[in-house]
């Protein structure tokens, strides 16, 4: 039996479907307030619990083989420190304790590429870099690093645990509309008017899901594996969206020297309008940071093989269209 925390998100939906396709018995840990219509079409059992409720985790994890801990708080806005610490650090600590007590076969923890120490542009980011709890990029990075370190410490104390570190996830089954999904919708509606110079590594959620399964099956206890895809500049991304949608690319390119002052003010706009945050200081720094990321270790040791990101974008657009999200 496999249990997934964070099951209602993009990655959770992809992982549920991959596990079910393999004939696995899957349970989704959800809160009673969670909207679970996203996997109504799947034969997955719902178990109620919360990563901040230790007793609910112990009850849910009883008899489990693999625990896939995906639940995470992600924020690119400032002022979210408390919630990030609660979910990403305390929640992971609770999962670790429940895994110990329930004697699960293996914990697969979903960290992030942002948990690693920053490196100079042009150098290769791989698993030789340490997790950095003092990362200057943002509180999200720091909390994911601290949680990753806690998992490594648990592994040294006897817990069979491995860590996977995805890059920028996109793909079908994006029912909640992630930041990337929201951008695809905006682009398809012709509302994407400006592009900012930068690049990042993007990966298909289905490939990341398979990377989790491979890590559960083949990963070495106490090891971390980067699940990256393909480095894509924002201009290249816009062109891929053009080919997938038939909509012309944005005409205007925002210079970096203007983008930073604008990004300082955008959190006010997002809070007032309620729109999903997309362009902030954090997201801008991410696009301007080093995105030379290697998945060599995962490929050689696990058999991880991500698909071309252009295929992901085309299939994402088709999925969004079929779900009437345009």
Coordinates of C-alpha atoms in Angstrom, one line a residue:
X1 CA 0.0 0.0 0.0
X2 CA 1.3 3.5 -0.9
X3 CA 0.2 6.7 0.8
X4 CA 0.5 10.1 -0.9
X5 CA 0.4 13.4 1.0
X6 CA -0.3 16.5 -1.1
X7 CA -2.4 14.2 -3.4
X8 CA -4.7 16.9 -4.8
X9 CA -1.9 18.9 -6.4
X10 CA -0.5 18.6 -10.0
X11 CA 2.3 16.2 -9.0
X12 CA 0.0 14.3 -6.6
X13 CA -2.5 13.7 -9.4
X14 CA 0.2 12.5 -11.8
X15 CA 1.7 10.2 -9.1
X16 CA -1.7 8.6 -8.2
X17 CA -2.3 7.8 -11.9
X18 CA 1.2 6.3 -12.4
X19 CA 0.9 4.1 -9.3
X20 CA -2.6 2.9 -10.2
X21 CA -1.4 2.1 -13.7
X22 CA 1.2 -0.2 -12.1
X23 CA -1.5 -2.0 -10.1
X24 CA -0.5 -0.4 -6.8
X25 CA -3.0 0.0 -3.9
X26 CA -3.0 3.8 -3.3
X27 CA -4.4 6.0 -0.6
X28 CA -4.5 9.8 -0.7
X29 CA -4.0 11.6 2.6
X30 CA -6.4 14.6 2.4
X31 CA -8.0 17.1 4.8
X32 CA -11.7 16.9 5.3
X33 CA -11.9 20.3 3.7
X34 CA -10.0 19.3 0.6
X35 CA -11.6 19.3 -2.8
X36 CA -10.9 15.8 -4.1
X37 CA -12.9 16.0 -7.3
X38 CA -9.6 16.0 -9.1
X39 CA -9.2 12.3 -8.7
X40 CA -12.9 11.2 -8.8
X41 CA -12.0 9.2 -11.9
X42 CA -9.4 7.2 -10.0
X43 CA -9.8 4.2 -7.8
X44 CA -7.9 5.7 -4.9
X45 CA -8.9 5.5 -1.3
X46 CA -9.1 8.7 0.7
X47 CA -7.8 8.8 4.2
X48 CA -8.3 11.9 6.3
X49 CA -5.5 13.5 8.1
X50 CA -3.2 16.5 8.2
X51 CA 0.6 16.8 8.3
X52 CA 0.3 19.1 11.3
X53 CA -1.7 16.4 13.2
X54 CA 0.7 13.7 14.3
X55 CA -2.0 11.3 15.5
X56 CA -3.8 11.4 12.1
X57 CA -0.5 10.5 10.3
X58 CA 0.2 7.5 12.6
X59 CA -3.3 6.2 12.0
X60 CA -3.1 6.7 8.2
X61 CA 0.4 5.3 7.8
X62 CA -0.3 2.0 9.6
X63 CA 0.4 -0.9 7.3
X64 CA 1.9 1.3 4.6
X65 CA 4.8 0.2 2.4
X66 CA 5.8 3.5 0.7
X67 CA 5.0 7.0 1.9
X68 CA 5.3 9.7 -0.8
X69 CA 5.5 13.0 1.1
X70 CA 4.5 15.6 -1.5
X71 CA 2.6 18.0 0.8
X72 CA 4.3 21.4 0.8
X73 CA 3.5 25.0 1.1
X74 CA 4.8 27.0 -2.0
X75 CA 4.8 30.7 -2.0
X76 CA 6.6 33.3 -4.1
X77 CA 5.1 36.2 -2.1
X78 CA 6.8 37.8 0.9
X79 CA 5.3 37.5 4.4
X80 CA 4.4 33.8 4.3
X81 CA 7.1 32.6 6.7
X82 CA 4.9 31.1 9.4
X83 CA 2.9 28.9 7.0
X84 CA 6.0 27.8 5.2
X85 CA 7.7 26.7 8.4
X86 CA 4.5 25.0 9.6
X87 CA 3.9 22.9 6.6
X88 CA 7.4 22.4 5.2
X89 CA 9.3 21.9 8.4
X90 CA 7.0 20.9 11.2
X91 CA 4.8 18.8 8.8
X92 CA 7.8 16.9 7.5
X93 CA 9.1 16.3 11.0
X94 CA 5.6 14.8 11.8
X95 CA 5.8 12.6 8.7
X96 CA 9.2 11.4 9.7
X97 CA 8.1 10.5 13.3
X98 CA 5.0 8.7 11.9
X99 CA 7.2 6.7 9.5
X100 CA 9.4 5.6 12.3
X101 CA 6.5 4.6 14.5
X102 CA 4.6 2.7 11.8
X103 CA 7.8 1.1 10.5
X104 CA 7.1 1.9 6.8
X105 CA 9.3 0.3 4.2
X106 CA 10.4 3.6 2.7
X107 CA 9.8 7.4 2.8
X108 CA 10.2 9.3 -0.5
X109 CA 10.4 12.9 0.3
X110 CA 9.7 15.6 -2.3
X111 CA 12.2 18.4 -1.8
X112 CA 13.0 21.0 -4.4
X113 CA 15.9 22.1 -6.6
X114 CA 15.7 25.3 -4.7
X115 CA 16.8 23.5 -1.5
X116 CA 20.3 23.3 -2.8
X117 CA 23.0 25.9 -2.2
X118 CA 23.1 28.5 -4.9
X119 CA 25.8 28.1 -7.5
X120 CA 27.3 30.5 -10.0
X121 CA 25.7 30.8 -13.4
X122 CA 27.3 28.4 -15.9
X123 CA 28.2 25.8 -13.3
X124 CA 26.4 22.5 -13.1
X125 CA 23.8 22.0 -10.3
X126 CA 23.9 18.4 -9.1
X127 CA 23.6 16.4 -6.0
X128 CA 27.2 17.2 -4.8
X129 CA 25.9 20.5 -3.6
X130 CA 24.7 20.7 0.0
X131 CA 21.2 21.6 1.1
X132 CA 21.3 25.2 2.3
X133 CA 19.1 26.2 5.3
X134 CA 20.5 29.8 5.0
X135 CA 19.6 30.3 1.3
X136 CA 19.3 34.0 0.5
X137 CA 16.8 33.4 -2.3
X138 CA 13.8 33.1 0.0
X139 CA 12.0 31.4 2.9
X140 CA 10.6 28.7 0.7
X141 CA 14.1 27.6 -0.3
X142 CA 15.2 27.7 3.4
X143 CA 12.3 25.6 4.7
X144 CA 12.7 23.0 2.0
X145 CA 16.4 22.8 2.8
X146 CA 15.8 22.4 6.5
X147 CA 13.2 19.7 5.8
X148 CA 15.6 17.8 3.5
X149 CA 18.3 17.9 6.1
X150 CA 15.8 16.5 8.7
X151 CA 15.1 13.6 6.3
X152 CA 18.8 12.9 5.9
X153 CA 19.2 12.9 9.7
X154 CA 16.3 10.5 10.0
X155 CA 18.0 8.2 7.4
X156 CA 21.2 8.3 9.4
X157 CA 19.1 7.2 12.4
X158 CA 17.7 4.2 10.7
X159 CA 14.7 5.4 8.6
X160 CA 14.8 4.1 5.0
X161 CA 14.3 7.4 3.2
X162 CA 15.3 9.0 -0.1
X163 CA 14.9 12.5 -1.4
X164 CA 13.9 13.7 -4.9
X165 CA 14.3 17.3 -6.0
X166 CA 12.2 18.4 -9.0
X167 CA 12.7 21.6 -11.0
X168 CA 9.8 23.6 -12.4
X169 CA 6.9 21.2 -12.8
X170 CA 4.2 21.5 -15.5
X171 CA 1.9 19.2 -17.3
X172 CA -1.6 17.7 -17.5
X173 CA -3.8 17.0 -14.4
X174 CA -3.2 20.6 -13.2
X175 CA -6.7 20.9 -11.8
X176 CA -5.8 23.6 -9.3
X177 CA -3.9 25.6 -11.9
X178 CA -0.3 25.9 -10.7
X179 CA 1.7 29.0 -11.6
X180 CA 2.7 27.5 -14.9
X181 CA -0.8 26.3 -15.6
X182 CA -2.2 29.8 -14.9
X183 CA 0.4 31.2 -17.3
X184 CA -0.7 28.8 -20.0
X185 CA -4.3 29.8 -19.5
X186 CA -3.4 33.5 -19.6
X187 CA -1.4 33.0 -22.8
X188 CA -4.2 31.1 -24.5
X189 CA -6.6 33.9 -23.7
X190 CA -4.2 36.4 -25.3
X191 CA -3.5 38.1 -21.9
X192 CA 0.2 37.4 -21.9
X193 CA 1.5 40.8 -23.2
X194 CA 5.0 41.0 -21.8
X195 CA 8.0 38.6 -21.5
X196 CA 10.9 38.9 -19.0
X197 CA 14.4 37.8 -19.9
X198 CA 15.5 34.7 -18.1
X199 CA 15.4 30.9 -18.1
X200 CA 14.6 27.9 -15.9
X201 CA 14.6 24.2 -16.0
X202 CA 11.1 22.7 -16.6
X203 CA 10.0 19.1 -16.2
X204 CA 6.8 17.1 -16.9
X205 CA 4.8 16.2 -13.8
X206 CA 4.3 12.7 -15.2
X207 CA 8.1 12.2 -15.4
X208 CA 8.6 13.5 -11.9
X209 CA 5.9 11.1 -10.7
X210 CA 7.8 8.2 -12.4
X211 CA 11.0 9.5 -10.8
X212 CA 9.3 9.2 -7.4
X213 CA 8.4 5.6 -8.1
X214 CA 11.9 4.8 -9.4
X215 CA 13.4 6.4 -6.2
X216 CA 11.1 4.2 -4.1
X217 CA 12.1 1.1 -6.0
X218 CA 15.8 1.7 -6.7
X219 CA 17.0 4.7 -4.7
X220 CA 19.7 4.3 -2.1
X221 CA 18.8 5.1 1.5
X222 CA 19.9 8.6 2.5
X223 CA 20.5 9.7 -1.1
X224 CA 19.0 12.6 -3.1
X225 CA 18.1 12.6 -6.8
X226 CA 17.5 15.6 -9.0
X227 CA 14.5 15.2 -11.3
X228 CA 15.1 17.9 -13.8
X229 CA 14.0 18.2 -17.4
X230 CA 15.1 20.9 -19.9
X231 CA 16.5 24.4 -19.5
X232 CA 14.2 26.8 -21.4
X233 CA 14.6 30.5 -21.9
X234 CA 11.4 32.5 -21.5
X235 CA 11.6 33.4 -25.2
X236 CA 11.8 29.7 -26.1
X237 CA 8.8 29.0 -23.8
X238 CA 6.7 31.7 -25.5
X239 CA 7.6 30.2 -28.9
X240 CA 6.5 26.7 -27.8
X241 CA 3.2 28.2 -26.5
X242 CA 2.8 29.9 -29.9
X243 CA 3.1 26.6 -31.7
X244 CA 0.8 24.9 -29.3
X245 CA -1.9 27.6 -29.3
X246 CA -1.6 29.5 -32.5
X247 CA -1.4 32.7 -30.4
X248 CA 1.4 35.1 -31.2
X249 CA 4.2 35.7 -28.7
X250 CA 4.1 38.8 -26.6
X251 CA 5.4 41.9 -28.4
X252 CA 7.1 43.5 -25.4
X253 CA 10.2 42.4 -23.5
X254 CA 10.6 43.9 -20.0
X255 CA 14.2 44.9 -19.3
X256 CA 15.6 43.6 -16.1
X257 CA 16.4 47.0 -14.7
X258 CA 12.7 47.9 -15.0
X259 CA 11.4 44.4 -13.9
X260 CA 12.9 44.5 -10.4
X261 CA 11.3 47.8 -9.3
X262 CA 8.0 46.6 -10.8
X263 CA 8.3 43.2 -9.0
X264 CA 8.6 45.0 -5.6
X265 CA 5.1 46.4 -6.1
X266 CA 3.3 43.3 -7.5
X267 CA 2.5 41.6 -4.2
X268 CA 0.2 44.5 -3.4
X269 CA -1.6 44.0 -6.7
X270 CA -2.0 40.2 -6.1
X271 CA -3.3 40.7 -2.6
X272 CA -5.8 43.3 -3.7
X273 CA -7.1 41.5 -6.8
X274 CA -6.8 38.0 -5.5
X275 CA -5.1 36.9 -8.7
X276 CA -2.6 34.0 -8.6
X277 CA 0.9 35.4 -7.9
X278 CA 3.2 34.9 -10.9
X279 CA 5.6 37.9 -11.2
X280 CA 7.4 38.7 -7.9
X281 CA 10.9 39.4 -6.8
X282 CA 11.3 35.7 -6.0
X283 CA 10.1 34.5 -9.4
X284 CA 12.3 37.1 -11.1
X285 CA 15.4 36.0 -9.1
X286 CA 14.6 32.4 -10.0
X287 CA 14.5 33.2 -13.7
X288 CA 17.8 35.1 -13.4
X289 CA 19.5 32.4 -11.4
X290 CA 21.6 29.4 -12.5
X291 CA 19.5 26.9 -14.3
X292 CA 22.2 24.5 -15.6
X293 CA 20.8 21.5 -13.8
X294 CA 21.8 17.9 -14.2
X295 CA 19.7 14.7 -13.8
X296 CA 22.6 12.5 -14.6
X297 CA 22.5 10.7 -11.3
X298 CA 18.8 9.9 -11.5
X299 CA 19.2 8.7 -15.1
X300 CA 22.2 6.5 -14.4
X301 CA 21.0 5.1 -11.0
X302 CA 17.3 5.0 -11.4
X303 CA 16.6 4.9 -15.1
X304 CA 14.9 8.4 -15.1
X305 CA 14.2 9.7 -18.6
X306 CA 12.2 12.9 -18.9
X307 CA 10.4 13.7 -22.2
X308 CA 11.0 16.9 -24.3
X309 CA 9.3 19.9 -22.7
X310 CA 7.7 21.0 -26.0
X311 CA 5.7 17.8 -25.9
X312 CA 4.7 18.6 -22.3
X313 CA 3.5 22.0 -23.3
X314 CA 1.5 20.8 -26.2
X315 CA -0.2 18.0 -24.1
X316 CA -0.8 20.5 -21.3
X317 CA -2.6 22.9 -23.7
X318 CA -4.7 20.0 -25.0
X319 CA -5.6 18.9 -21.5
X320 CA -6.6 22.4 -20.4
X321 CA -8.7 22.7 -23.5
X322 CA -10.5 19.4 -22.9
X323 CA -11.2 20.4 -19.3
X324 CA -12.7 23.7 -20.5
X325 CA -10.2 25.8 -18.5
X326 CA -9.8 28.3 -21.4

